[in-house]
Amino acid sequence: DAKTTQPPSMDCAEGRAANLPCNHSTISGNEYVYWYRQIHSQGPQYIIHGLKNNETNEMASLIITEDRKSSTLILPHATLRDTAVYYCIVRAPRTNAGGTSYGKLTFGQGTILTVHP
Amino acid sequence: GAGVSQSPSNKVTEKGKDVELRCDPISGHTALYWYRQRLGQGLEFLIYFQGNSAPDKSGLPSDRFSAERTGESVSTLTIQRTQQEDSAVYLCASSVSRGGTQYFGPGTRLLVL
């Protein structure tokens, strides 16, 4: 799976939009961009994923650049409960011809987002 | 229905003892994954089950670690002769199919004294 690069930490004021960037310059054509977050002492929580088009759900929006080499997760109105480590992950959806499983998720260091009052 | 559940939520054991961790995936999810997260570290993949296929055990750190899954239901991760370096949060995730979105359980916090 392609490697991702994220800033180690970011701050955001409560009620403002939080924009978390991710670089994945070596992404392949069939690889999806996934975002998870992990709130302290909890298991990772799925947020959103996409391939080429921008995506939006009840939690966030995902903006993927046209060349797919970077993306931004947007939390439109951050709250204190959004304070967490946010992980950007790139992975292929299927097993390759050689049989190696791409099922696993490879988590990097992520971005520690701190939302302050 | 409910999300992924794991038990116990916390486990304290003595070095050298065996422990068994349980994961109940989301109903209907054919794929199941185990990960380990040491304090302040990222997630390490351990093992992956997909239906009746042979599991991908490539992430198991040693032969003291083993896991089983019966069909598409419960999975157990067993650590034999536990060591202090086994102390970590053990996370289970499941997905509808191979390559699908993974949903995580709350984890089991294992402390080996």
PDB file of C-alpha atoms in Angstrom:
ATOM      1  CA  ASP A   1       0.000   0.000   0.000  1.00  0.00           C
ATOM      2  CA  ALA A   2       1.122   3.566  -0.707  1.00  0.00           C
ATOM      3  CA  LYS A   3       2.746   5.466   2.128  1.00  0.00           C
ATOM      4  CA  THR A   4       1.038   8.550   3.520  1.00  0.00           C
ATOM      5  CA  THR A   5       2.424  11.690   5.117  1.00  0.00           C
ATOM      6  CA  GLN A   6       0.485  13.732   7.645  1.00  0.00           C
ATOM      7  CA  PRO A   7       1.420  16.622   9.918  1.00  0.00           C
ATOM      8  CA  PRO A   8       2.056  15.347  13.453  1.00  0.00           C
ATOM      9  CA  SER A   9      -0.329  17.759  15.110  1.00  0.00           C
ATOM     10  CA  MET A  10      -2.923  20.456  14.438  1.00  0.00           C
ATOM     11  CA  ASP A  11      -5.100  22.752  16.504  1.00  0.00           C
ATOM     12  CA  CYS A  12      -8.603  23.925  15.772  1.00  0.00           C
ATOM     13  CA  ALA A  13     -11.040  26.208  17.553  1.00  0.00           C
ATOM     14  CA  GLU A  14     -14.365  24.734  18.534  1.00  0.00           C
ATOM     15  CA  GLY A  15     -17.046  25.449  15.941  1.00  0.00           C
ATOM     16  CA  ARG A  16     -14.554  26.093  13.174  1.00  0.00           C
ATOM     17  CA  ALA A  17     -13.745  23.769  10.307  1.00  0.00           C
ATOM     18  CA  ALA A  18     -10.820  21.423  10.795  1.00  0.00           C
ATOM     19  CA  ASN A  19      -8.908  20.679   7.598  1.00  0.00           C
ATOM     20  CA  LEU A  20      -6.525  17.741   7.901  1.00  0.00           C
ATOM     21  CA  PRO A  21      -4.144  17.209   4.985  1.00  0.00           C
ATOM     22  CA  CYS A  22      -2.599  13.986   3.765  1.00  0.00           C
ATOM     23  CA  ASN A  23      -0.011  13.372   1.071  1.00  0.00           C
ATOM     24  CA  HIS A  24       0.002  10.085  -0.825  1.00  0.00           C
ATOM     25  CA  SER A  25       2.114  10.840  -3.869  1.00  0.00           C
ATOM     26  CA  THR A  26       2.776   7.159  -4.703  1.00  0.00           C
ATOM     27  CA  ILE A  27      -0.867   6.126  -4.721  1.00  0.00           C
ATOM     28  CA  SER A  28      -1.863   3.601  -7.381  1.00  0.00           C
ATOM     29  CA  GLY A  29      -4.924   3.762  -9.560  1.00  0.00           C
ATOM     30  CA  ASN A  30      -6.917   1.157  -7.650  1.00  0.00           C
ATOM     31  CA  GLU A  31      -6.039   2.368  -4.161  1.00  0.00           C
ATOM     32  CA  TYR A  32      -8.622   4.023  -1.975  1.00  0.00           C
ATOM     33  CA  VAL A  33      -8.014   6.769   0.576  1.00  0.00           C
ATOM     34  CA  TYR A  34      -9.436   5.919   4.001  1.00  0.00           C
ATOM     35  CA  TRP A  35      -9.677   8.082   7.102  1.00  0.00           C
ATOM     36  CA  TYR A  36      -9.997   6.748  10.623  1.00  0.00           C
ATOM     37  CA  ARG A  37      -9.684   8.444  13.961  1.00  0.00           C
ATOM     38  CA  GLN A  38      -8.807   7.169  17.382  1.00  0.00           C
ATOM     39  CA  ILE A  39     -10.055   8.896  20.456  1.00  0.00           C
ATOM     40  CA  HIS A  40      -8.006   8.235  23.558  1.00  0.00           C
ATOM     41  CA  SER A  41      -8.433   4.691  24.917  1.00  0.00           C
ATOM     42  CA  GLN A  42     -10.875   3.675  22.195  1.00  0.00           C
ATOM     43  CA  GLY A  43     -10.618   1.554  19.061  1.00  0.00           C
ATOM     44  CA  PRO A  44     -10.167   3.305  15.701  1.00  0.00           C
ATOM     45  CA  GLN A  45     -13.368   4.739  14.247  1.00  0.00           C
ATOM     46  CA  TYR A  46     -14.043   4.732  10.514  1.00  0.00           C
ATOM     47  CA  ILE A  47     -14.780   8.204   9.148  1.00  0.00           C
ATOM     48  CA  ILE A  48     -14.892   8.179   5.364  1.00  0.00           C
ATOM     49  CA  HIS A  49     -13.193   6.846   2.250  1.00  0.00           C
ATOM     50  CA  GLY A  50     -12.958   7.645  -1.434  1.00  0.00           C
ATOM     51  CA  LEU A  51     -11.282   6.747  -4.697  1.00  0.00           C
ATOM     52  CA  LYS A  52     -11.416   9.729  -7.056  1.00  0.00           C
ATOM     53  CA  ASN A  53     -14.457  11.828  -6.328  1.00  0.00           C
ATOM     54  CA  ASN A  54     -15.002  14.001  -3.300  1.00  0.00           C
ATOM     55  CA  GLU A  55     -17.135  12.323  -0.663  1.00  0.00           C
ATOM     56  CA  THR A  56     -19.338  13.589   2.141  1.00  0.00           C
ATOM     57  CA  ASN A  57     -21.134  11.842   4.954  1.00  0.00           C
ATOM     58  CA  GLU A  58     -22.606  12.788   8.293  1.00  0.00           C
ATOM     59  CA  MET A  59     -19.185  12.982   9.899  1.00  0.00           C
ATOM     60  CA  ALA A  60     -16.933  14.667   7.391  1.00  0.00           C
ATOM     61  CA  SER A  61     -16.027  15.538   3.829  1.00  0.00           C
ATOM     62  CA  LEU A  62     -13.119  14.126   1.860  1.00  0.00           C
ATOM     63  CA  ILE A  63     -11.517  16.193  -0.861  1.00  0.00           C
ATOM     64  CA  ILE A  64      -9.161  14.313  -3.201  1.00  0.00           C
ATOM     65  CA  THR A  65      -7.014  16.263  -5.639  1.00  0.00           C
ATOM     66  CA  GLU A  66      -7.404  15.543  -9.334  1.00  0.00           C
ATOM     67  CA  ASP A  67      -4.002  13.816  -9.514  1.00  0.00           C
ATOM     68  CA  ARG A  68      -4.956  11.864  -6.346  1.00  0.00           C
ATOM     69  CA  LYS A  69      -1.602  12.593  -4.759  1.00  0.00           C
ATOM     70  CA  SER A  70      -3.114  14.321  -1.765  1.00  0.00           C
ATOM     71  CA  SER A  71      -6.373  14.652   0.092  1.00  0.00           C
ATOM     72  CA  THR A  72      -7.975  16.699   2.857  1.00  0.00           C
ATOM     73  CA  LEU A  73     -10.381  15.559   5.524  1.00  0.00           C
ATOM     74  CA  ILE A  74     -12.755  18.307   6.553  1.00  0.00           C
ATOM     75  CA  LEU A  75     -14.669  18.342   9.818  1.00  0.00           C
ATOM     76  CA  PRO A  76     -17.054  21.232   9.106  1.00  0.00           C
ATOM     77  CA  HIS A  77     -17.825  22.271  12.681  1.00  0.00           C
ATOM     78  CA  ALA A  78     -15.286  20.787  15.064  1.00  0.00           C
ATOM     79  CA  THR A  79     -16.313  20.025  18.628  1.00  0.00           C
ATOM     80  CA  LEU A  80     -14.251  19.153  21.676  1.00  0.00           C
ATOM     81  CA  ARG A  81     -15.209  15.500  21.137  1.00  0.00           C
ATOM     82  CA  ASP A  82     -13.397  15.550  17.796  1.00  0.00           C
ATOM     83  CA  THR A  83     -10.067  15.735  19.604  1.00  0.00           C
ATOM     84  CA  ALA A  84      -8.331  12.547  18.471  1.00  0.00           C
ATOM     85  CA  VAL A  85      -5.560  11.088  16.334  1.00  0.00           C
ATOM     86  CA  TYR A  86      -6.613  11.092  12.679  1.00  0.00           C
ATOM     87  CA  TYR A  87      -5.159   8.503  10.347  1.00  0.00           C
ATOM     88  CA  CYS A  88      -5.021   8.714   6.568  1.00  0.00           C
ATOM     89  CA  ILE A  89      -4.579   5.281   4.993  1.00  0.00           C
ATOM     90  CA  VAL A  90      -4.218   4.241   1.380  1.00  0.00           C
ATOM     91  CA  ARG A  91      -5.015   0.677   0.463  1.00  0.00           C
ATOM     92  CA  ALA A  92      -5.966  -1.513  -2.452  1.00  0.00           C
ATOM     93  CA  PRO A  93      -9.322  -3.251  -2.117  1.00  0.00           C
ATOM     94  CA  ARG A  94      -8.329  -6.700  -3.251  1.00  0.00           C
ATOM     95  CA  THR A  95      -5.729  -9.405  -2.975  1.00  0.00           C
ATOM     96  CA  ASN A  96      -3.060  -9.157  -5.627  1.00  0.00           C
ATOM     97  CA  ALA A  97      -2.324 -11.856  -8.160  1.00  0.00           C
ATOM     98  CA  GLY A  98       0.515 -13.170  -6.042  1.00  0.00           C
ATOM     99  CA  GLY A  99      -1.841 -13.904  -3.201  1.00  0.00           C
ATOM    100  CA  THR A 100      -0.580 -11.304  -0.750  1.00  0.00           C
ATOM    101  CA  SER A 101      -3.484  -9.981   1.215  1.00  0.00           C
ATOM    102  CA  TYR A 102      -4.097  -6.277   1.000  1.00  0.00           C
ATOM    103  CA  GLY A 103      -6.858  -6.671   3.558  1.00  0.00           C
ATOM    104  CA  LYS A 104      -4.857  -5.260   6.427  1.00  0.00           C
ATOM    105  CA  LEU A 105      -4.777  -1.575   7.224  1.00  0.00           C
ATOM    106  CA  THR A 106      -1.368   0.015   7.676  1.00  0.00           C
ATOM    107  CA  PHE A 107      -1.595   2.876  10.144  1.00  0.00           C
ATOM    108  CA  GLY A 108       1.036   5.603  10.178  1.00  0.00           C
ATOM    109  CA  GLN A 109       1.596   8.060  12.998  1.00  0.00           C
ATOM    110  CA  GLY A 110      -1.432  10.156  12.117  1.00  0.00           C
ATOM    111  CA  THR A 111      -2.271  13.749  13.052  1.00  0.00           C
ATOM    112  CA  ILE A 112      -3.129  14.635  16.615  1.00  0.00           C
ATOM    113  CA  LEU A 113      -6.023  17.085  16.295  1.00  0.00           C
ATOM    114  CA  THR A 114      -6.715  19.162  19.361  1.00  0.00           C
ATOM    115  CA  VAL A 115      -9.962  21.104  19.381  1.00  0.00           C
ATOM    116  CA  HIS A 116      -9.919  23.888  21.950  1.00  0.00           C
ATOM    117  CA  PRO A 117     -12.715  26.076  23.306  1.00  0.00           C
TER     118      PRO A 117
ATOM    119  CA  GLY B   1     -26.983  -4.736  14.608  1.00  0.00           C
ATOM    120  CA  ALA B   2     -24.346  -4.105  17.237  1.00  0.00           C
ATOM    121  CA  GLY B   3     -20.778  -3.276  16.417  1.00  0.00           C
ATOM    122  CA  VAL B   4     -17.696  -5.398  16.993  1.00  0.00           C
ATOM    123  CA  SER B   5     -17.399  -6.525  20.583  1.00  0.00           C
ATOM    124  CA  GLN B   6     -14.361  -7.781  22.430  1.00  0.00           C
ATOM    125  CA  SER B   7     -13.833  -9.432  25.776  1.00  0.00           C
ATOM    126  CA  PRO B   8     -12.451  -9.036  28.279  1.00  0.00           C
ATOM    127  CA  SER B   9     -12.047  -5.279  28.128  1.00  0.00           C
ATOM    128  CA  ASN B  10      -9.081  -5.486  30.476  1.00  0.00           C
ATOM    129  CA  LYS B  11      -6.828  -8.378  31.394  1.00  0.00           C
ATOM    130  CA  VAL B  12      -3.983  -8.456  33.881  1.00  0.00           C
ATOM    131  CA  THR B  13      -1.876 -11.583  33.927  1.00  0.00           C
ATOM    132  CA  GLU B  14       1.430 -12.828  35.227  1.00  0.00           C
ATOM    133  CA  LYS B  15       4.389 -13.463  33.002  1.00  0.00           C
ATOM    134  CA  GLY B  16       4.356 -17.005  31.692  1.00  0.00           C
ATOM    135  CA  LYS B  17       0.594 -17.475  31.831  1.00  0.00           C
ATOM    136  CA  ASP B  18      -1.602 -18.082  28.784  1.00  0.00           C
ATOM    137  CA  VAL B  19      -4.370 -15.650  27.840  1.00  0.00           C
ATOM    138  CA  GLU B  20      -7.294 -15.896  25.470  1.00  0.00           C
ATOM    139  CA  LEU B  21      -8.941 -12.858  23.922  1.00  0.00           C
ATOM    140  CA  ARG B  22     -12.296 -12.971  22.225  1.00  0.00           C
ATOM    141  CA  CYS B  23     -13.784 -11.034  19.318  1.00  0.00           C
ATOM    142  CA  ASP B  24     -17.390 -11.042  18.136  1.00  0.00           C
ATOM    143  CA  PRO B  25     -17.560  -9.481  14.663  1.00  0.00           C
ATOM    144  CA  ILE B  26     -20.494  -7.655  13.189  1.00  0.00           C
ATOM    145  CA  SER B  27     -23.073 -10.194  12.026  1.00  0.00           C
ATOM    146  CA  GLY B  28     -22.607 -11.065   8.368  1.00  0.00           C
ATOM    147  CA  HIS B  29     -19.029  -9.830   8.164  1.00  0.00           C
ATOM    148  CA  THR B  30     -16.876 -12.469   6.506  1.00  0.00           C
ATOM    149  CA  ALA B  31     -13.503 -10.825   7.129  1.00  0.00           C
ATOM    150  CA  LEU B  32     -11.954 -10.478  10.578  1.00  0.00           C
ATOM    151  CA  TYR B  33      -8.666  -8.864  11.580  1.00  0.00           C
ATOM    152  CA  TRP B  34      -6.556  -8.732  14.713  1.00  0.00           C
ATOM    153  CA  TYR B  35      -4.191  -5.847  15.416  1.00  0.00           C
ATOM    154  CA  ARG B  36      -1.961  -4.930  18.337  1.00  0.00           C
ATOM    155  CA  GLN B  37      -1.268  -1.421  19.609  1.00  0.00           C
ATOM    156  CA  ARG B  38       1.474  -0.830  22.113  1.00  0.00           C
ATOM    157  CA  LEU B  39       1.341   2.268  24.285  1.00  0.00           C
ATOM    158  CA  GLY B  40       1.923   5.374  22.193  1.00  0.00           C
ATOM    159  CA  GLN B  41       2.445   3.348  19.030  1.00  0.00           C
ATOM    160  CA  GLY B  42       0.513   2.698  15.848  1.00  0.00           C
ATOM    161  CA  LEU B  43      -1.448  -0.423  15.019  1.00  0.00           C
ATOM    162  CA  GLU B  44       0.395  -3.603  14.078  1.00  0.00           C
ATOM    163  CA  PHE B  45      -1.402  -6.143  11.932  1.00  0.00           C
ATOM    164  CA  LEU B  46      -1.425  -9.637  13.415  1.00  0.00           C
ATOM    165  CA  ILE B  47      -3.755 -11.956  11.509  1.00  0.00           C
ATOM    166  CA  TYR B  48      -6.634 -11.890   9.035  1.00  0.00           C
ATOM    167  CA  PHE B  49      -9.458 -14.364   8.419  1.00  0.00           C
ATOM    168  CA  GLN B  50     -11.594 -14.388   5.288  1.00  0.00           C
ATOM    169  CA  GLY B  51     -14.421 -16.898   5.190  1.00  0.00           C
ATOM    170  CA  ASN B  52     -13.108 -20.440   4.862  1.00  0.00           C
ATOM    171  CA  SER B  53      -9.816 -19.396   3.270  1.00  0.00           C
ATOM    172  CA  ALA B  54      -6.516 -20.028   4.998  1.00  0.00           C
ATOM    173  CA  PRO B  55      -5.818 -17.123   7.356  1.00  0.00           C
ATOM    174  CA  ASP B  56      -3.071 -14.615   6.680  1.00  0.00           C
ATOM    175  CA  LYS B  57      -0.805 -15.086   9.703  1.00  0.00           C
ATOM    176  CA  SER B  58       2.020 -12.936   8.392  1.00  0.00           C
ATOM    177  CA  GLY B  59       1.803 -10.447  11.261  1.00  0.00           C
ATOM    178  CA  LEU B  60       1.975 -12.837  14.192  1.00  0.00           C
ATOM    179  CA  PRO B  61       5.153 -11.895  16.103  1.00  0.00           C
ATOM    180  CA  SER B  62       6.039 -15.361  17.371  1.00  0.00           C
ATOM    181  CA  ASP B  63       4.766 -18.910  17.668  1.00  0.00           C
ATOM    182  CA  ARG B  64       3.378 -18.024  21.085  1.00  0.00           C
ATOM    183  CA  PHE B  65       0.578 -16.229  19.248  1.00  0.00           C
ATOM    184  CA  SER B  66      -2.245 -18.108  17.566  1.00  0.00           C
ATOM    185  CA  ALA B  67      -5.796 -17.362  16.540  1.00  0.00           C
ATOM    186  CA  GLU B  68      -8.835 -19.286  15.499  1.00  0.00           C
ATOM    187  CA  ARG B  69     -12.121 -18.460  13.930  1.00  0.00           C
ATOM    188  CA  THR B  70     -15.112 -20.738  13.577  1.00  0.00           C
ATOM    189  CA  GLY B  71     -16.797 -20.073  10.256  1.00  0.00           C
ATOM    190  CA  GLU B  72     -17.784 -16.441  10.059  1.00  0.00           C
ATOM    191  CA  SER B  73     -18.360 -15.923  13.744  1.00  0.00           C
ATOM    192  CA  VAL B  74     -16.327 -15.545  16.888  1.00  0.00           C
ATOM    193  CA  SER B  75     -12.545 -15.427  16.872  1.00  0.00           C
ATOM    194  CA  THR B  76     -10.133 -16.060  19.718  1.00  0.00           C
ATOM    195  CA  LEU B  77      -6.558 -14.828  19.929  1.00  0.00           C
ATOM    196  CA  THR B  78      -4.382 -16.894  22.243  1.00  0.00           C
ATOM    197  CA  ILE B  79      -1.052 -15.810  23.640  1.00  0.00           C
ATOM    198  CA  GLN B  80       0.920 -18.555  25.326  1.00  0.00           C
ATOM    199  CA  ARG B  81       3.608 -17.997  27.956  1.00  0.00           C
ATOM    200  CA  THR B  82       2.974 -14.274  28.012  1.00  0.00           C
ATOM    201  CA  GLN B  83       5.888 -11.868  28.219  1.00  0.00           C
ATOM    202  CA  GLN B  84       5.944  -8.286  29.436  1.00  0.00           C
ATOM    203  CA  GLU B  85       6.423  -7.054  25.876  1.00  0.00           C
ATOM    204  CA  ASP B  86       3.029  -8.552  25.033  1.00  0.00           C
ATOM    205  CA  SER B  87       1.400  -5.774  27.069  1.00  0.00           C
ATOM    206  CA  ALA B  88      -0.706  -3.804  24.617  1.00  0.00           C
ATOM    207  CA  VAL B  89      -4.222  -3.151  23.416  1.00  0.00           C
ATOM    208  CA  TYR B  90      -5.415  -5.937  21.147  1.00  0.00           C
ATOM    209  CA  LEU B  91      -7.929  -4.700  18.589  1.00  0.00           C
ATOM    210  CA  CYS B  92     -10.282  -6.688  16.433  1.00  0.00           C
ATOM    211  CA  ALA B  93     -11.962  -5.419  13.274  1.00  0.00           C
ATOM    212  CA  SER B  94     -14.396  -6.915  10.819  1.00  0.00           C
ATOM    213  CA  SER B  95     -15.579  -6.072   7.330  1.00  0.00           C
ATOM    214  CA  VAL B  96     -18.339  -7.267   5.040  1.00  0.00           C
ATOM    215  CA  SER B  97     -15.795  -8.779   2.706  1.00  0.00           C
ATOM    216  CA  ARG B  98     -12.108  -8.788   1.921  1.00  0.00           C
ATOM    217  CA  GLY B  99     -11.048  -5.256   1.171  1.00  0.00           C
ATOM    218  CA  GLY B 100     -14.191  -3.710   2.635  1.00  0.00           C
ATOM    219  CA  THR B 101     -14.334  -0.990   5.248  1.00  0.00           C
ATOM    220  CA  GLN B 102     -13.090  -2.294   8.579  1.00  0.00           C
ATOM    221  CA  TYR B 103     -14.988  -1.544  11.769  1.00  0.00           C
ATOM    222  CA  PHE B 104     -13.094  -1.855  15.021  1.00  0.00           C
ATOM    223  CA  GLY B 105     -14.034  -3.101  18.442  1.00  0.00           C
ATOM    224  CA  PRO B 106     -13.093  -1.308  21.666  1.00  0.00           C
ATOM    225  CA  GLY B 107     -10.041  -3.495  22.231  1.00  0.00           C
ATOM    226  CA  THR B 108      -8.723  -5.629  25.070  1.00  0.00           C
ATOM    227  CA  ARG B 109      -6.088  -4.001  27.247  1.00  0.00           C
ATOM    228  CA  LEU B 110      -3.583  -6.642  28.252  1.00  0.00           C
ATOM    229  CA  LEU B 111      -1.066  -6.031  31.019  1.00  0.00           C
ATOM    230  CA  VAL B 112       1.554  -8.668  31.701  1.00  0.00           C
ATOM    231  CA  LEU B 113       3.228  -8.241  35.073  1.00  0.00           C
TER     232      LEU B 113
END
